[in-house]
Structure formats: C-alpha cells, structure tokens
Short mmCIF file of C-alpha atoms in Angstrom, two decimals:
data_model
loop_
_atom_site.label_atom_id
_atom_site.label_comp_id
_atom_site.label_asym_id
_atom_site.label_seq_id
_atom_site.Cartn_x
_atom_site.Cartn_y
_atom_site.Cartn_z
CA MET A 1 20.13 -62.04 -44.29
CA SER A 2 16.75 -63.64 -44.90
CA MET A 3 14.00 -61.79 -46.73
CA LYS A 4 11.92 -61.93 -43.53
CA ASN A 5 14.61 -60.18 -41.43
CA ALA A 6 15.26 -57.58 -44.13
CA TRP A 7 11.56 -56.72 -44.25
CA ALA A 8 11.39 -56.33 -40.45
CA ARG A 9 14.40 -53.98 -40.43
CA THR A 10 12.93 -51.90 -43.24
CA MET A 11 9.62 -51.48 -41.37
CA ALA A 12 11.46 -50.49 -38.18
CA VAL A 13 13.35 -47.73 -40.04
CA ILE A 14 10.09 -46.44 -41.53
CA ALA A 15 8.45 -46.40 -38.09
CA VAL A 16 11.34 -44.41 -36.55
CA ALA A 17 11.26 -41.94 -39.41
CA ALA A 18 7.52 -41.48 -39.00
CA LEU A 19 7.87 -40.78 -35.27
CA ALA A 20 10.72 -38.35 -35.90
CA GLY A 21 8.45 -36.35 -38.17
CA CYS A 22 5.62 -35.99 -35.59
CA GLU A 23 5.08 -32.73 -33.66
CA TRP A 24 3.35 -33.13 -30.30
CA GLU A 25 1.66 -29.88 -29.25
CA GLY A 26 0.43 -29.19 -25.74
CA THR A 27 -2.02 -26.53 -24.67
CA ASP A 28 -0.17 -23.25 -24.20
CA GLN A 29 -1.89 -21.12 -21.57
CA SER A 30 0.96 -18.63 -21.22
CA GLU A 31 -1.18 -15.89 -22.70
CA SER A 32 -4.00 -16.46 -20.22
CA THR A 33 -2.49 -17.75 -16.97
CA SER A 34 0.40 -16.18 -15.09
CA GLN A 35 1.75 -15.60 -11.60
CA ARG A 36 1.13 -11.85 -11.66
CA TYR A 37 -1.44 -11.86 -8.85
CA ASN A 38 0.43 -14.07 -6.39
CA TRP A 39 1.23 -11.03 -4.22
CA VAL A 40 -2.32 -10.95 -2.82
CA ARG A 41 -4.18 -14.09 -1.79
CA PHE A 42 -7.89 -14.83 -1.69
CA ASP A 43 -7.47 -18.55 -0.83
CA GLY A 44 -9.71 -20.00 1.85
CA THR A 45 -13.10 -21.47 2.63
CA TYR A 46 -16.02 -19.08 2.23
CA ARG A 47 -19.22 -19.82 4.11
CA ALA A 48 -22.79 -18.66 3.75
CA ALA A 49 -23.92 -15.96 6.14
CA ALA A 50 -26.03 -17.01 9.12
CA ASN A 51 -25.72 -20.71 8.22
CA GLY A 52 -27.77 -20.26 5.07
CA TYR A 53 -27.06 -21.24 1.47
CA LEU A 54 -23.97 -19.80 -0.20
CA VAL A 55 -25.75 -20.15 -3.56
CA SER A 56 -29.39 -19.07 -3.38
CA GLY A 57 -32.15 -18.64 -5.94
CA PHE A 58 -32.95 -15.18 -7.27
CA GLY A 59 -36.63 -15.90 -7.79
CA ASP A 60 -38.15 -14.44 -4.62
CA VAL A 61 -35.39 -12.05 -3.53
CA LEU A 62 -35.97 -8.33 -4.10
CA GLN A 63 -33.55 -5.40 -4.00
CA ILE A 64 -34.54 -2.39 -1.87
CA THR A 65 -32.55 0.80 -2.48
CA ALA A 66 -32.47 3.91 -0.27
CA GLU A 67 -35.58 3.11 1.79
CA THR A 68 -36.13 5.95 4.27
CA ILE A 69 -36.09 4.40 7.74
CA GLY A 70 -35.70 7.49 9.92
CA THR A 71 -34.73 11.15 10.20
CA ALA A 72 -31.70 12.52 12.01
CA VAL A 73 -32.21 14.85 14.97
CA ALA A 74 -29.50 17.32 15.95
CA GLY A 75 -27.76 16.15 19.12
CA VAL A 76 -29.06 12.57 18.85
CA SER A 77 -26.61 9.80 17.89
CA SER A 78 -28.65 6.61 18.48
CA TYR A 79 -31.51 5.48 16.24
CA ASN A 80 -33.60 2.36 15.74
CA GLY A 81 -36.59 1.11 13.83
CA VAL A 82 -37.89 -1.64 11.56
CA PHE A 83 -37.46 -1.97 7.80
CA ASP A 84 -40.59 -2.02 5.66
CA ASN A 85 -39.73 -5.64 4.77
CA ASP A 86 -38.76 -8.70 6.80
CA ASN A 87 -36.67 -11.75 5.82
CA VAL A 88 -33.65 -9.55 5.10
CA VAL A 89 -30.84 -11.34 3.27
CA PRO A 90 -27.69 -11.41 5.46
CA GLY A 91 -24.69 -9.60 4.04
CA THR A 92 -26.74 -7.17 1.92
CA VAL A 93 -27.55 -4.37 4.40
CA GLN A 94 -26.19 -0.83 4.31
CA ILE A 95 -27.58 2.02 6.42
CA ASN A 96 -26.61 5.60 5.58
CA ALA A 97 -27.10 8.59 7.86
CA GLY A 98 -25.54 11.52 6.04
CA VAL A 99 -21.79 10.90 5.87
CA PHE A 100 -22.06 7.82 8.10
CA ALA A 101 -22.37 4.42 6.41
CA LEU A 102 -22.72 1.10 8.23
CA THR A 103 -22.83 -2.34 6.60
CA ASP A 104 -23.71 -5.73 8.06
CA ASN A 105 -21.28 -8.61 8.49
CA GLY A 106 -23.80 -11.34 7.70
CA ALA A 107 -24.16 -12.22 11.39
CA GLY A 108 -26.35 -9.36 12.62
CA ALA A 109 -23.75 -6.68 13.38
CA LEU A 110 -23.50 -3.31 11.61
CA ALA A 111 -20.25 -1.35 11.49
CA GLY A 112 -18.52 1.40 9.56
CA GLY A 113 -16.30 4.37 10.34
CA GLY A 114 -16.05 3.30 13.97
CA LYS A 115 -19.86 3.36 14.41
CA THR A 116 -21.90 0.32 15.45
CA GLY A 117 -25.34 -1.17 15.04
CA THR A 118 -27.44 -4.30 14.80
CA ILE A 119 -29.88 -5.88 12.36
CA ILE A 120 -32.33 -8.72 13.03
CA TYR A 121 -32.72 -10.36 9.64
CA LYS A 122 -35.98 -12.16 10.39
CA THR A 123 -37.92 -9.04 11.37
CA GLY A 124 -35.91 -6.19 9.82
CA ALA A 125 -35.44 -4.51 13.22
CA TRP A 126 -32.34 -2.32 13.22
CA SER A 127 -30.37 0.02 15.46
CA ILE A 128 -27.33 2.25 14.99
CA ASN A 129 -25.12 4.17 17.41
CA LEU A 130 -23.06 7.01 15.93
CA LEU A 131 -21.17 7.34 19.22
CA GLY A 132 -21.57 11.01 20.00
CA GLU A 133 -21.86 12.22 16.41
CA TRP A 134 -24.82 12.89 14.17
CA PRO A 135 -25.65 14.26 10.73
CA PRO A 136 -27.44 17.61 10.38
CA GLY A 137 -30.98 17.61 11.74
CA GLY A 138 -33.52 16.53 9.15
CA THR A 139 -31.08 14.29 7.24
CA PRO A 140 -32.86 11.14 6.03
CA ILE A 141 -31.57 7.83 7.36
CA VAL A 142 -31.84 5.33 4.52
CA ALA A 143 -31.31 1.59 4.09
CA THR A 144 -30.34 -0.52 1.10
CA TYR A 145 -30.81 -4.29 1.38
CA ARG A 146 -32.30 -7.41 -0.15
CA HIS A 147 -35.21 -9.33 1.27
CA GLY A 148 -37.33 -12.34 0.49
CA ASP A 149 -36.94 -16.09 0.40
CA ALA A 150 -33.21 -16.53 -0.03
CA SER A 151 -33.46 -20.01 1.46
CA SER A 152 -34.08 -21.79 -1.85
CA PRO A 153 -30.82 -23.41 -2.98
CA GLY A 154 -29.46 -22.40 -6.36
CA GLY A 155 -26.74 -25.02 -6.63
CA GLY A 156 -28.05 -27.04 -9.54
CA GLY A 157 -30.21 -29.13 -7.24
CA GLU A 158 -27.63 -29.68 -4.48
CA PRO A 159 -27.50 -27.12 -1.63
CA ILE A 160 -24.16 -25.30 -1.45
CA TYR A 161 -23.07 -24.05 1.96
CA THR A 162 -19.34 -23.47 1.43
CA MET A 163 -16.95 -22.68 -1.41
CA THR A 164 -13.19 -23.29 -1.16
CA VAL A 165 -11.13 -20.82 -3.20
CA GLN A 166 -7.76 -21.94 -4.57
CA GLN A 167 -5.66 -19.24 -6.25
CA ALA A 168 -2.44 -19.61 -8.22
CA GLY A 169 -1.49 -16.27 -9.74
CA ASN A 170 -4.45 -15.25 -11.85
CA SER A 171 -5.71 -18.84 -12.06
CA LEU A 172 -8.72 -19.56 -9.85
CA THR A 173 -10.50 -22.77 -8.80
CA LEU A 174 -13.67 -22.90 -6.70
CA ILE A 175 -14.74 -26.17 -5.06
CA ASP A 176 -18.14 -26.40 -3.37
CA ASN A 177 -19.02 -28.63 -0.42
CA ASN A 178 -20.56 -31.21 -2.79
CA GLY A 179 -17.38 -31.58 -4.83
CA GLY A 180 -18.44 -29.40 -7.77
CA THR A 181 -15.37 -27.74 -9.30
CA TYR A 182 -15.27 -24.49 -11.28
CA SER A 183 -12.09 -23.14 -12.88
CA GLY A 184 -11.16 -19.90 -14.60
CA LEU A 185 -9.23 -16.66 -14.27
CA ILE A 186 -8.99 -13.47 -12.27
CA SER A 187 -9.18 -10.66 -14.83
CA THR A 188 -8.16 -7.70 -12.64
CA ILE A 189 -7.26 -6.84 -9.06
CA SER A 190 -7.85 -3.27 -7.92
CA SER A 191 -7.84 -1.35 -4.66
CA SER A 192 -10.32 1.17 -3.29
CA GLY A 193 -7.44 3.64 -3.50
CA GLY A 194 -7.88 3.58 -7.27
CA GLN A 195 -4.96 1.38 -8.33
CA THR A 196 -5.21 -1.58 -10.67
CA ILE A 197 -2.15 -3.59 -9.67
CA GLU A 198 -0.39 -6.56 -11.26
CA TYR A 199 3.16 -6.64 -9.89
CA PRO A 200 3.57 -4.27 -6.91
CA ASP A 201 7.13 -2.98 -6.58
CA THR A 202 8.97 0.19 -5.74
CA THR A 203 7.62 1.87 -8.87
CA THR A 204 4.01 0.80 -8.33
CA SER A 205 1.53 2.42 -5.97
CA MET A 206 0.95 -0.07 -3.20
CA PRO A 207 -2.48 -0.36 -1.59
CA ALA A 208 -2.81 1.35 1.77
CA ASN A 209 -3.79 -0.22 5.06
CA GLY A 210 -7.57 -0.54 5.14
CA ASP A 211 -7.99 -0.46 1.36
CA THR A 212 -10.59 -2.83 -0.05
CA MET A 213 -8.99 -5.14 -2.60
CA THR A 214 -11.30 -6.44 -5.35
CA ALA A 215 -10.54 -9.34 -7.69
CA SER A 216 -12.92 -9.74 -10.63
CA PHE A 217 -13.23 -13.33 -11.85
CA GLU A 218 -15.07 -15.74 -14.11
CA VAL A 219 -15.04 -19.53 -13.68
CA GLU A 220 -16.86 -22.44 -15.30
CA GLY A 221 -17.50 -26.05 -14.37
CA ARG A 222 -20.11 -28.62 -13.40
CA SER A 223 -22.06 -28.91 -10.19
CA SER A 224 -22.15 -32.24 -8.38
CA SER A 225 -25.50 -32.94 -10.08
CA GLY A 226 -23.89 -32.54 -13.52
CA VAL A 227 -25.24 -29.08 -14.39
CA SER A 228 -22.93 -26.84 -16.45
CA VAL A 229 -22.36 -23.62 -14.50
CA LYS A 230 -20.62 -20.28 -14.98
CA ILE A 231 -19.89 -18.02 -11.99
CA VAL A 232 -19.08 -14.35 -12.58
CA GLY A 233 -18.26 -12.13 -9.64
CA ASN A 234 -15.81 -10.48 -7.27
CA LEU A 235 -13.62 -11.50 -4.36
CA THR A 236 -12.97 -8.70 -1.88
CA GLY A 237 -10.92 -8.23 1.28
CA THR A 238 -9.50 -5.55 3.55
CA ALA A 239 -5.74 -5.08 3.13
CA THR A 240 -3.20 -5.03 5.93
CA VAL A 241 0.11 -3.85 4.45
CA THR A 242 3.50 -4.48 6.07
CA ALA A 243 6.15 -2.19 4.63
CA ALA A 244 9.33 -3.60 3.16
CA THR A 245 12.56 -3.51 5.13
CA ALA A 246 16.17 -3.82 4.07
CA THR A 247 15.89 -7.61 4.32
CA THR A 248 12.22 -8.42 3.74
CA PRO A 249 9.74 -7.50 1.00
CA SER A 250 6.45 -5.81 1.73
CA THR A 251 3.51 -8.12 2.43
CA ILE A 252 -0.24 -7.76 2.03
CA ARG A 253 -2.72 -9.82 4.02
CA LEU A 254 -6.48 -9.78 3.59
CA ALA A 255 -9.19 -9.87 6.25
CA ASN A 256 -12.99 -9.71 6.08
CA ARG A 257 -13.00 -11.50 2.74
CA THR A 258 -16.16 -11.90 0.70
CA ILE A 259 -17.16 -13.76 -2.45
CA ARG A 260 -20.12 -12.27 -4.31
CA GLY A 261 -21.31 -13.17 -7.78
CA THR A 262 -23.91 -14.58 -10.12
CA TRP A 263 -24.44 -18.32 -10.59
CA ILE A 264 -25.53 -19.01 -14.19
CA GLU A 265 -26.71 -22.47 -15.21
CA ALA A 266 -26.73 -23.70 -18.82
CA ASN A 267 -30.52 -24.02 -18.69
CA GLY A 268 -30.86 -20.30 -17.96
CA ALA A 269 -31.49 -20.56 -14.21
CA THR A 270 -29.55 -18.04 -12.13
CA GLY A 271 -28.67 -17.60 -8.49
CA GLU A 272 -26.73 -15.39 -6.14
CA VAL A 273 -23.34 -16.39 -4.72
CA LEU A 274 -22.55 -14.78 -1.37
CA GLY A 275 -20.15 -15.97 1.32
CA THR A 276 -17.52 -14.72 3.74
CA ALA A 277 -14.16 -15.89 5.08
CA PRO A 278 -12.01 -14.55 7.95
#
C-alpha cells in the first residue's frame, strides 16, 4: 500500500469516528405543546364586525361602563333611546335591564335570554324588546360599550380585516389577510359552567349545551410590514354538545365564535383585536 493511500484511509477512519461522537439535538417542545385541546376547535376565519378593521388603534376609543340610558316601567317591555355617545364600536355593546342582559353581534342586532333589540352604531340609537317581561318599575336600564374612532388600523401599518385561526392541540397560529403570521400556545380552556378542561372523558365534567367556551392564548410574530407583534387574548364560542353513544364518542361544536385581544407592537404601540366567525 502506498503512503498516499494509507494516509487517505487513516483520515477516513478519523472522520467516521468524529461523526460517531456527535450528538444532534432538536428542539423538544413536548413540555409546551400537546394535543390536549384537540377536543374543542376554534379553527376558522374571523372577520371584523361591520366590515371594519379587525385590528384597530386604541388611541381614540373610549370605554363607557354602566351608562344609564333609561328607567324600567312596570308593565312595559319595549324601550328605546340614544346613547350619550355616537360612533359605537361594533361587538362591544351590552344593555342590562335588571336581570335581562342583551349583547350585540357586531352587525346591529341585540340578543340575550330570548330577548331582542337593535343598535345603530353610527348614532348610538338603540331599542330592546323584553317580549312581555320587564324588571321592577324604577330599575335603571344601563349600557356598557366602546365608542370613538375605531377606524384607524392597528396592524403595524397594514390594515387587517381578517384573521385565520389554525389550532393543533394547544398550539395556535394566526394568519392575517396580509400574510402576517403569529404563533404560540393556548394556556387554558374553560367553560362558563366553571370547568377548566384538558381531556374530557367519563370522569371529567363535560361542558353543557349553551356554555361559553373560552381559550386564553398568547402568540408572537411579525406583521407583513415587518413589525414584531405579540397578541394576548381569548377565543370564545358557544358549545353544542352531542352525548356519547355505545359506538361514538361525545362531540363538541362551537358557534358564535369570537377572537378578542390586545395587539402589542415592539415599539410600544397597542391596538384592539376583535373579530367573529360563524
């Protein structure tokens, strides 16, 4: 064997030994991501109410809490009036008349407990019909809502009208209509019945029909204009539960889904995230 060939074989052995001694480590997310929330799904495309911006600036939007807008009269079940403020932000209205509470759907309709009503966002004109019922005479009728210029986009310079939610267990990805992508985790899912549920089974309290399911989340990413963004908020939906049979497991479907949260840019600017899906 020539000295040249012997040297080549020696170097090959050293190279193999070096590779055999390497340890290649991947990122282990087993402690943070899991499939434990696959039993309830928030996937879908969420759209801004009334064709507005899904992400809007906070700057000129004000919160109004428990504004007195009327007084109940015994025997009277229909009421109407006008809020003290116009330019009401869709999806933020709740009117309370004693035990009756009606909220808006972002498209001008009020509903709750089988009662109905309307709200004109531009003017603040409202009406409710308690359908043959009424609170005790003298009970204040109060409204909670936001108003102001919610038309300024808060999407890092690019208006955001829709957000597509992709869920895999507790892993969550949001993709806006401009292609901005934000990824993170669902921390908890709870029901209005009081349960915090990970793996529903025969030993776990299942949510009831009509329960509001709430998923708390935090995601991070970059907007299409390159701005670093964190979104912290909640996904909610109304549960329809189909009981298990001898051959099929129970199922839970969500309707009237909403995404609501805070848009936080690296430069300190903030905005409101608010959208709905069927």
